[in-house]
Amino acid sequence: MNPLTTSAFDLPERLSAKADPVLIAGDERHFTAITESLEQTIAELSDRLDEVRRAPGGAGRAAMDRDIEVHRLSGRLRALRRYGLDLCLGRIVAADGAEPVYIGRLGLTDREGRRLLVDWRSPAAEPFFAATHGDPMGLVSRRRYRWTGGRIADYWDEVFTVEALEGHAALDDQSAFIASLGGRRSARMRDVLATIQADQDAIVRAGSRGALVVDGGPGTGKTVVALHRSAYLLYSDPRLGRRRGGVLFVGPHQPYLAYVSDVLPSLGEEGVRTCTLRDLVPEGAGAAVEADPEVARLKSSAGLVQAIEKAVRFYEEPPAEGIAVTTHWSDLWLSAEDWAEAFDAPDPGTPHNEAREQIWDELVAILMDKLERDEEEVSPELFRRSLRQDRELVETLNRAWPLIDAADLVGDLWSVPAYLRMCAPHLAPEEVRRLQRKDAPQAWTVSDLPLLDAARQRLGDREASLRRQRQRASAAAERERMAEVIGDLLRADDDGEGAVTMLRGRDLQDTLVDEGALPAADGEPLAGPFAHIVVDEAQELTDAEWQMLLLRCPSRSFTIVGDRAQARHGFTESWEQRLRRVGLDRITMASLSINYRTPEEVMAEAEPAIRAALPDANVPTSVRGSGIPVRHGSVAELEAVLGSWLAEHAEGTACVIGAPDFRERPRVRSLTPELAKGLEFDLVLLVDPEAFGEGVEGAVDRYVAMTRATQQLVVLRSS
């Protein structure tokens, strides 16, 4: 990157007044300093990254710290190279006469320690987003930039005092925010840092303790708030860092995640994990929607998820009778009391399958204590091998505490009525019968996922015990190999007094074992625990699905984003009632009521569609009109309408909703109302909306589909 040789401003002729040097000379000087500092910073970061990568990896905590530093340096380099000057969002001028403060996606300091850019998440940047004419927060003016191709194509000034008008500001009839609303949409959501509003910023910067509910209708910026809040919390709250679990962002479906995938990196944060509920369970990818609504209702309860605990405990009963154990040294008696003691040995919270190795450890200790004192000294590892050769002991433990697969456990609930009755006594006989099916292990549904997840969390990895055995065997073999090497070295030490005699110590011998060569398991990145979870479109989650998230967030620190009026299966209670029932207690409410996305022409059509089923729906107020009335026509006109729009608009995106046979093309999506949720398009073509269904579900689907439009809505019917 070279120092700035041309103006950072590329203003069109119609904005020539804004190019007055009186207005922009200070910015030009500051941008030159930013350009020079960026060049230096990128070079220094590149050198530092190369140095860290060349350094020895180390082990344990040292290896983890090195990996974290590589991740941090790489992420910052990507951000700086991705943007350049357009890291700068705008500037604020304080009433105390100090130099303007420039706000950036990332912070930037020159070699002399002068702050060139203040990170948007820092407290010093808050007035840029939160200042209003009612509370200017000590500002006299605020400037926001619009960047195109790395240069400023427009900028907007807002003043908070009369004095700020004098030769320091270029005022417009149209603010930066309103101008941004009319911009064309693309296949990826853009961040709105430069135009985020005060009510949204207050939610972004709210504390992370407890559950914060962000309730708002279509177009109120809920998703914007959720994404920006994810980045802000990781920056501002040390309790949420990666070493504490980090932040998980849960979206409604894969098209949504693809749409928002660029936002977090553009905000300077690449450490947030994103997923859908389906992604939390291996069976989620192929799971179908439950065909029977009553079965779906039964499986949606937290009570049925809690039955998993009883289902697992059924397989954790110690043998009621003792057995004789044969070893290579003597026969020993293992009493029922000994069995009970061993079964109590696993640490609290240890998953069932992983606990069995702890039971083996306890059995080894109990039986070793029973060996006669005058017998030869026996190594624990050799004694363990001997016990594993006692077939009756192994089979008795396998029957009393078997290794269990999560799919098998849940499949048994749906195929063995007596087992389900025992584990879920609250179910009526008819409900037990209704839940039974023969193809459970082969045909999982979305409604099964919370139970499969609870079973997997409670059982743990079935292969963990086997891996631990292999690891123990590998370590023993490695120790034997090292013992042979050490023996050769000692025999070569003629006087027996050299430094090599230190190798006789067992502790030192153990340190020579290459732990890195031993088999280990890869962790599941979505298993948690996470320090904070952000949930978008949360009104759709069932009580059972909430349990999947609560399992992954012991701190109960959540940001919950949704709209009760967009719940496809109805949401008649309050957020507080719903969340307290599923297990959350510290709940704070925040509301967004201004529709920044949907033009008033479209909302005039969408509002009656939802109020017909939900008279008290929280319908937001649009802040703008597009000047384009909603168009009604025939399905036969679809191609003509779409072709005309594409010809007239070189940019922007369109979506056909309700025509499953329509084939997508560049800039045109084809989605169901459910998969369109959370997305936005310049043009929406709604096909046969009455066919979406009746009641609340049909009304919600029509409402959601209509409110995806940012410019124009066309409703087409077959007759």
mmCIF file with all atom_site columns, N, CA, C and O in Angstrom, residues 64-100:
data_model
loop_
_atom_site.group_PDB
_atom_site.id
_atom_site.type_symbol
_atom_site.label_atom_id
_atom_site.label_alt_id
_atom_site.label_comp_id
_atom_site.label_asym_id
_atom_site.label_entity_id
_atom_site.label_seq_id
_atom_site.pdbx_PDB_ins_code
_atom_site.Cartn_x
_atom_site.Cartn_y
_atom_site.Cartn_z
_atom_site.occupancy
_atom_site.B_iso_or_equiv
_atom_site.pdbx_formal_charge
_atom_site.auth_seq_id
_atom_site.auth_comp_id
_atom_site.auth_asym_id
_atom_site.auth_atom_id
_atom_site.pdbx_PDB_model_num
ATOM 1   N N  . MET A 1 64  ? -1.520  -24.154 22.871 1.00 0.00 ? 64  MET A N  1
ATOM 2   C CA . MET A 1 64  ? -2.802  -23.475 22.726 1.00 0.00 ? 64  MET A CA 1
ATOM 3   C C  . MET A 1 64  ? -2.606  -21.968 22.588 1.00 0.00 ? 64  MET A C  1
ATOM 4   O O  . MET A 1 64  ? -3.221  -21.312 21.745 1.00 0.00 ? 64  MET A O  1
ATOM 5   N N  . ASP A 1 65  ? -1.704  -21.395 23.416 1.00 0.00 ? 65  ASP A N  1
ATOM 6   C CA . ASP A 1 65  ? -1.435  -19.956 23.343 1.00 0.00 ? 65  ASP A CA 1
ATOM 7   C C  . ASP A 1 65  ? -0.865  -19.583 21.976 1.00 0.00 ? 65  ASP A C  1
ATOM 8   O O  . ASP A 1 65  ? -1.208  -18.532 21.410 1.00 0.00 ? 65  ASP A O  1
ATOM 9   N N  . ARG A 1 66  ? 0.010   -20.432 21.445 1.00 0.00 ? 66  ARG A N  1
ATOM 10  C CA . ARG A 1 66  ? 0.583   -20.161 20.124 1.00 0.00 ? 66  ARG A CA 1
ATOM 11  C C  . ARG A 1 66  ? -0.502  -20.179 19.060 1.00 0.00 ? 66  ARG A C  1
ATOM 12  O O  . ARG A 1 66  ? -0.552  -19.305 18.189 1.00 0.00 ? 66  ARG A O  1
ATOM 13  N N  . ASP A 1 67  ? -1.399  -21.164 19.108 1.00 0.00 ? 67  ASP A N  1
ATOM 14  C CA . ASP A 1 67  ? -2.478  -21.247 18.122 1.00 0.00 ? 67  ASP A CA 1
ATOM 15  C C  . ASP A 1 67  ? -3.401  -20.034 18.205 1.00 0.00 ? 67  ASP A C  1
ATOM 16  O O  . ASP A 1 67  ? -3.852  -19.501 17.185 1.00 0.00 ? 67  ASP A O  1
ATOM 17  N N  . ILE A 1 68  ? -3.689  -19.589 19.426 1.00 0.00 ? 68  ILE A N  1
ATOM 18  C CA . ILE A 1 68  ? -4.550  -18.417 19.602 1.00 0.00 ? 68  ILE A CA 1
ATOM 19  C C  . ILE A 1 68  ? -3.889  -17.175 19.022 1.00 0.00 ? 68  ILE A C  1
ATOM 20  O O  . ILE A 1 68  ? -4.537  -16.344 18.371 1.00 0.00 ? 68  ILE A O  1
ATOM 21  N N  . GLU A 1 69  ? -2.571  -17.041 19.220 1.00 0.00 ? 69  GLU A N  1
ATOM 22  C CA . GLU A 1 69  ? -1.858  -15.876 18.687 1.00 0.00 ? 69  GLU A CA 1
ATOM 23  C C  . GLU A 1 69  ? -1.822  -15.909 17.159 1.00 0.00 ? 69  GLU A C  1
ATOM 24  O O  . GLU A 1 69  ? -1.998  -14.873 16.506 1.00 0.00 ? 69  GLU A O  1
ATOM 25  N N  . VAL A 1 70  ? -1.622  -17.075 16.578 1.00 0.00 ? 70  VAL A N  1
ATOM 26  C CA . VAL A 1 70  ? -1.653  -17.200 15.115 1.00 0.00 ? 70  VAL A CA 1
ATOM 27  C C  . VAL A 1 70  ? -3.037  -16.814 14.590 1.00 0.00 ? 70  VAL A C  1
ATOM 28  O O  . VAL A 1 70  ? -3.164  -16.085 13.588 1.00 0.00 ? 70  VAL A O  1
ATOM 29  N N  . HIS A 1 71  ? -4.077  -17.288 15.269 1.00 0.00 ? 71  HIS A N  1
ATOM 30  C CA . HIS A 1 71  ? -5.450  -16.963 14.857 1.00 0.00 ? 71  HIS A CA 1
ATOM 31  C C  . HIS A 1 71  ? -5.700  -15.465 14.957 1.00 0.00 ? 71  HIS A C  1
ATOM 32  O O  . HIS A 1 71  ? -6.289  -14.853 14.046 1.00 0.00 ? 71  HIS A O  1
ATOM 33  N N  . ARG A 1 72  ? -5.226  -14.838 16.039 1.00 0.00 ? 72  ARG A N  1
ATOM 34  C CA . ARG A 1 72  ? -5.452  -13.405 16.239 1.00 0.00 ? 72  ARG A CA 1
ATOM 35  C C  . ARG A 1 72  ? -4.732  -12.585 15.170 1.00 0.00 ? 72  ARG A C  1
ATOM 36  O O  . ARG A 1 72  ? -5.323  -11.682 14.557 1.00 0.00 ? 72  ARG A O  1
ATOM 37  N N  . LEU A 1 73  ? -3.471  -12.890 14.944 1.00 0.00 ? 73  LEU A N  1
ATOM 38  C CA . LEU A 1 73  ? -2.692  -12.139 13.959 1.00 0.00 ? 73  LEU A CA 1
ATOM 39  C C  . LEU A 1 73  ? -3.244  -12.342 12.548 1.00 0.00 ? 73  LEU A C  1
ATOM 40  O O  . LEU A 1 73  ? -3.340  -11.381 11.764 1.00 0.00 ? 73  LEU A O  1
ATOM 41  N N  . SER A 1 74  ? -3.614  -13.565 12.224 1.00 0.00 ? 74  SER A N  1
ATOM 42  C CA . SER A 1 74  ? -4.156  -13.844 10.890 1.00 0.00 ? 74  SER A CA 1
ATOM 43  C C  . SER A 1 74  ? -5.463  -13.101 10.661 1.00 0.00 ? 74  SER A C  1
ATOM 44  O O  . SER A 1 74  ? -5.696  -12.540 9.585  1.00 0.00 ? 74  SER A O  1
ATOM 45  N N  . GLY A 1 75  ? -6.333  -13.098 11.679 1.00 0.00 ? 75  GLY A N  1
ATOM 46  C CA . GLY A 1 75  ? -7.608  -12.412 11.551 1.00 0.00 ? 75  GLY A CA 1
ATOM 47  C C  . GLY A 1 75  ? -7.452  -10.919 11.355 1.00 0.00 ? 75  GLY A C  1
ATOM 48  O O  . GLY A 1 75  ? -8.138  -10.304 10.529 1.00 0.00 ? 75  GLY A O  1
ATOM 49  N N  . ARG A 1 76  ? -6.526  -10.315 12.109 1.00 0.00 ? 76  ARG A N  1
ATOM 50  C CA . ARG A 1 76  ? -6.319  -8.869  11.974 1.00 0.00 ? 76  ARG A CA 1
ATOM 51  C C  . ARG A 1 76  ? -5.714  -8.533  10.609 1.00 0.00 ? 76  ARG A C  1
ATOM 52  O O  . ARG A 1 76  ? -6.108  -7.543  9.976  1.00 0.00 ? 76  ARG A O  1
ATOM 53  N N  . LEU A 1 77  ? -4.793  -9.347  10.136 1.00 0.00 ? 77  LEU A N  1
ATOM 54  C CA . LEU A 1 77  ? -4.225  -9.116  8.808  1.00 0.00 ? 77  LEU A CA 1
ATOM 55  C C  . LEU A 1 77  ? -5.293  -9.208  7.725  1.00 0.00 ? 77  LEU A C  1
ATOM 56  O O  . LEU A 1 77  ? -5.334  -8.383  6.798  1.00 0.00 ? 77  LEU A O  1
ATOM 57  N N  . ARG A 1 78  ? -6.159  -10.206 7.818  1.00 0.00 ? 78  ARG A N  1
ATOM 58  C CA . ARG A 1 78  ? -7.226  -10.339 6.818  1.00 0.00 ? 78  ARG A CA 1
ATOM 59  C C  . ARG A 1 78  ? -8.122  -9.110  6.813  1.00 0.00 ? 78  ARG A C  1
ATOM 60  O O  . ARG A 1 78  ? -8.510  -8.611  5.755  1.00 0.00 ? 78  ARG A O  1
ATOM 61  N N  . ALA A 1 79  ? -8.454  -8.610  8.003  1.00 0.00 ? 79  ALA A N  1
ATOM 62  C CA . ALA A 1 79  ? -9.336  -7.441  8.089  1.00 0.00 ? 79  ALA A CA 1
ATOM 63  C C  . ALA A 1 79  ? -8.673  -6.203  7.496  1.00 0.00 ? 79  ALA A C  1
ATOM 64  O O  . ALA A 1 79  ? -9.297  -5.445  6.738  1.00 0.00 ? 79  ALA A O  1
ATOM 65  N N  . LEU A 1 80  ? -7.409  -5.980  7.819  1.00 0.00 ? 80  LEU A N  1
ATOM 66  C CA . LEU A 1 80  ? -6.721  -4.793  7.310  1.00 0.00 ? 80  LEU A CA 1
ATOM 67  C C  . LEU A 1 80  ? -6.546  -4.867  5.791  1.00 0.00 ? 80  LEU A C  1
ATOM 68  O O  . LEU A 1 80  ? -6.702  -3.859  5.088  1.00 0.00 ? 80  LEU A O  1
ATOM 69  N N  . ARG A 1 81  ? -6.226  -6.045  5.284  1.00 0.00 ? 81  ARG A N  1
ATOM 70  C CA . ARG A 1 81  ? -6.041  -6.187  3.837  1.00 0.00 ? 81  ARG A CA 1
ATOM 71  C C  . ARG A 1 81  ? -7.372  -6.127  3.092  1.00 0.00 ? 81  ARG A C  1
ATOM 72  O O  . ARG A 1 81  ? -7.427  -5.736  1.933  1.00 0.00 ? 81  ARG A O  1
ATOM 73  N N  . ARG A 1 82  ? -8.429  -6.530  3.771  1.00 0.00 ? 82  ARG A N  1
ATOM 74  C CA . ARG A 1 82  ? -9.742  -6.554  3.123  1.00 0.00 ? 82  ARG A CA 1
ATOM 75  C C  . ARG A 1 82  ? -10.268 -5.150  2.861  1.00 0.00 ? 82  ARG A C  1
ATOM 76  O O  . ARG A 1 82  ? -10.917 -4.896  1.850  1.00 0.00 ? 82  ARG A O  1
ATOM 77  N N  . TYR A 1 83  ? -9.961  -4.231  3.752  1.00 0.00 ? 83  TYR A N  1
ATOM 78  C CA . TYR A 1 83  ? -10.578 -2.910  3.648  1.00 0.00 ? 83  TYR A CA 1
ATOM 79  C C  . TYR A 1 83  ? -9.638  -1.805  3.209  1.00 0.00 ? 83  TYR A C  1
ATOM 80  O O  . TYR A 1 83  ? -9.868  -1.126  2.229  1.00 0.00 ? 83  TYR A O  1
ATOM 81  N N  . GLY A 1 84  ? -8.570  -1.566  3.908  1.00 0.00 ? 84  GLY A N  1
ATOM 82  C CA . GLY A 1 84  ? -7.775  -0.383  3.637  1.00 0.00 ? 84  GLY A CA 1
ATOM 83  C C  . GLY A 1 84  ? -8.434  0.846   4.240  1.00 0.00 ? 84  GLY A C  1
ATOM 84  O O  . GLY A 1 84  ? -8.956  0.815   5.360  1.00 0.00 ? 84  GLY A O  1
ATOM 85  N N  . LEU A 1 85  ? -8.455  1.955   3.491  1.00 0.00 ? 85  LEU A N  1
ATOM 86  C CA . LEU A 1 85  ? -8.998  3.201   4.034  1.00 0.00 ? 85  LEU A CA 1
ATOM 87  C C  . LEU A 1 85  ? -10.450 3.083   4.477  1.00 0.00 ? 85  LEU A C  1
ATOM 88  O O  . LEU A 1 85  ? -10.890 3.764   5.404  1.00 0.00 ? 85  LEU A O  1
ATOM 89  N N  . ASP A 1 86  ? -11.227 2.241   3.770  1.00 0.00 ? 86  ASP A N  1
ATOM 90  C CA . ASP A 1 86  ? -12.645 2.145   4.131  1.00 0.00 ? 86  ASP A CA 1
ATOM 91  C C  . ASP A 1 86  ? -12.877 1.389   5.436  1.00 0.00 ? 86  ASP A C  1
ATOM 92  O O  . ASP A 1 86  ? -14.016 1.044   5.767  1.00 0.00 ? 86  ASP A O  1
ATOM 93  N N  . LEU A 1 87  ? -11.806 1.179   6.193  1.00 0.00 ? 87  LEU A N  1
ATOM 94  C CA . LEU A 1 87  ? -11.993 0.806   7.602  1.00 0.00 ? 87  LEU A CA 1
ATOM 95  C C  . LEU A 1 87  ? -12.698 1.923   8.359  1.00 0.00 ? 87  LEU A C  1
ATOM 96  O O  . LEU A 1 87  ? -13.334 1.688   9.384  1.00 0.00 ? 87  LEU A O  1
ATOM 97  N N  . CYS A 1 88  ? -12.563 3.154   7.860  1.00 0.00 ? 88  CYS A N  1
ATOM 98  C CA . CYS A 1 88  ? -13.103 4.314   8.569  1.00 0.00 ? 88  CYS A CA 1
ATOM 99  C C  . CYS A 1 88  ? -14.588 4.470   8.275  1.00 0.00 ? 88  CYS A C  1
ATOM 100 O O  . CYS A 1 88  ? -15.005 4.540   7.115  1.00 0.00 ? 88  CYS A O  1
ATOM 101 N N  . LEU A 1 89  ? -15.400 4.546   9.322  1.00 0.00 ? 89  LEU A N  1
ATOM 102 C CA . LEU A 1 89  ? -16.850 4.675   9.192  1.00 0.00 ? 89  LEU A CA 1
ATOM 103 C C  . LEU A 1 89  ? -17.295 6.129   9.177  1.00 0.00 ? 89  LEU A C  1
ATOM 104 O O  . LEU A 1 89  ? -18.268 6.484   8.518  1.00 0.00 ? 89  LEU A O  1
ATOM 105 N N  . GLY A 1 90  ? -16.596 6.953   9.930  1.00 0.00 ? 90  GLY A N  1
ATOM 106 C CA . GLY A 1 90  ? -16.998 8.349   10.051 1.00 0.00 ? 90  GLY A CA 1
ATOM 107 C C  . GLY A 1 90  ? -16.205 9.023   11.152 1.00 0.00 ? 90  GLY A C  1
ATOM 108 O O  . GLY A 1 90  ? -15.201 8.484   11.638 1.00 0.00 ? 90  GLY A O  1
ATOM 109 N N  . ARG A 1 91  ? -16.668 10.205  11.562 1.00 0.00 ? 91  ARG A N  1
ATOM 110 C CA . ARG A 1 91  ? -15.957 10.947  12.597 1.00 0.00 ? 91  ARG A CA 1
ATOM 111 C C  . ARG A 1 91  ? -16.954 11.684  13.468 1.00 0.00 ? 91  ARG A C  1
ATOM 112 O O  . ARG A 1 91  ? -18.103 11.936  13.061 1.00 0.00 ? 91  ARG A O  1
ATOM 113 N N  . ILE A 1 92  ? -16.524 12.016  14.674 1.00 0.00 ? 92  ILE A N  1
ATOM 114 C CA . ILE A 1 92  ? -17.333 12.824  15.576 1.00 0.00 ? 92  ILE A CA 1
ATOM 115 C C  . ILE A 1 92  ? -16.485 13.983  16.077 1.00 0.00 ? 92  ILE A C  1
ATOM 116 O O  . ILE A 1 92  ? -15.263 13.861  16.229 1.00 0.00 ? 92  ILE A O  1
ATOM 117 N N  . VAL A 1 93  ? -17.142 15.110  16.325 1.00 0.00 ? 93  VAL A N  1
ATOM 118 C CA . VAL A 1 93  ? -16.473 16.298  16.846 1.00 0.00 ? 93  VAL A CA 1
ATOM 119 C C  . VAL A 1 93  ? -17.133 16.660  18.167 1.00 0.00 ? 93  VAL A C  1
ATOM 120 O O  . VAL A 1 93  ? -18.363 16.823  18.234 1.00 0.00 ? 93  VAL A O  1
ATOM 121 N N  . ALA A 1 94  ? -16.326 16.755  19.220 1.00 0.00 ? 94  ALA A N  1
ATOM 122 C CA . ALA A 1 94  ? -16.849 17.025  20.556 1.00 0.00 ? 94  ALA A CA 1
ATOM 123 C C  . ALA A 1 94  ? -16.945 18.525  20.809 1.00 0.00 ? 94  ALA A C  1
ATOM 124 O O  . ALA A 1 94  ? -16.262 19.346  20.174 1.00 0.00 ? 94  ALA A O  1
ATOM 125 N N  . ALA A 1 95  ? -17.789 18.865  21.762 1.00 0.00 ? 95  ALA A N  1
ATOM 126 C CA . ALA A 1 95  ? -18.010 20.274  22.091 1.00 0.00 ? 95  ALA A CA 1
ATOM 127 C C  . ALA A 1 95  ? -16.827 20.896  22.812 1.00 0.00 ? 95  ALA A C  1
ATOM 128 O O  . ALA A 1 95  ? -16.745 22.123  22.914 1.00 0.00 ? 95  ALA A O  1
ATOM 129 N N  . ASP A 1 96  ? -15.889 20.093  23.301 1.00 0.00 ? 96  ASP A N  1
ATOM 130 C CA . ASP A 1 96  ? -14.759 20.644  24.058 1.00 0.00 ? 96  ASP A CA 1
ATOM 131 C C  . ASP A 1 96  ? -13.650 21.178  23.163 1.00 0.00 ? 96  ASP A C  1
ATOM 132 O O  . ASP A 1 96  ? -12.597 21.612  23.647 1.00 0.00 ? 96  ASP A O  1
ATOM 133 N N  . GLY A 1 97  ? -13.841 21.153  21.844 1.00 0.00 ? 97  GLY A N  1
ATOM 134 C CA . GLY A 1 97  ? -12.859 21.705  20.928 1.00 0.00 ? 97  GLY A CA 1
ATOM 135 C C  . GLY A 1 97  ? -11.721 20.775  20.578 1.00 0.00 ? 97  GLY A C  1
ATOM 136 O O  . GLY A 1 97  ? -10.779 21.183  19.885 1.00 0.00 ? 97  GLY A O  1
ATOM 137 N N  . ALA A 1 98  ? -11.761 19.542  21.038 1.00 0.00 ? 98  ALA A N  1
ATOM 138 C CA . ALA A 1 98  ? -10.694 18.583  20.731 1.00 0.00 ? 98  ALA A CA 1
ATOM 139 C C  . ALA A 1 98  ? -10.725 18.202  19.256 1.00 0.00 ? 98  ALA A C  1
ATOM 140 O O  . ALA A 1 98  ? -11.686 18.473  18.537 1.00 0.00 ? 98  ALA A O  1
ATOM 141 N N  . GLU A 1 99  ? -9.638  17.568  18.803 1.00 0.00 ? 99  GLU A N  1
ATOM 142 C CA . GLU A 1 99  ? -9.565  17.124  17.423 1.00 0.00 ? 99  GLU A CA 1
ATOM 143 C C  . GLU A 1 99  ? -10.680 16.109  17.137 1.00 0.00 ? 99  GLU A C  1
ATOM 144 O O  . GLU A 1 99  ? -11.118 15.370  18.033 1.00 0.00 ? 99  GLU A O  1
ATOM 145 N N  . PRO A 1 100 ? -11.150 16.035  15.885 1.00 0.00 ? 100 PRO A N  1
ATOM 146 C CA . PRO A 1 100 ? -12.167 15.032  15.547 1.00 0.00 ? 100 PRO A CA 1
ATOM 147 C C  . PRO A 1 100 ? -11.685 13.615  15.876 1.00 0.00 ? 100 PRO A C  1
ATOM 148 O O  . PRO A 1 100 ? -10.493 13.310  15.771 1.00 0.00 ? 100 PRO A O  1
#
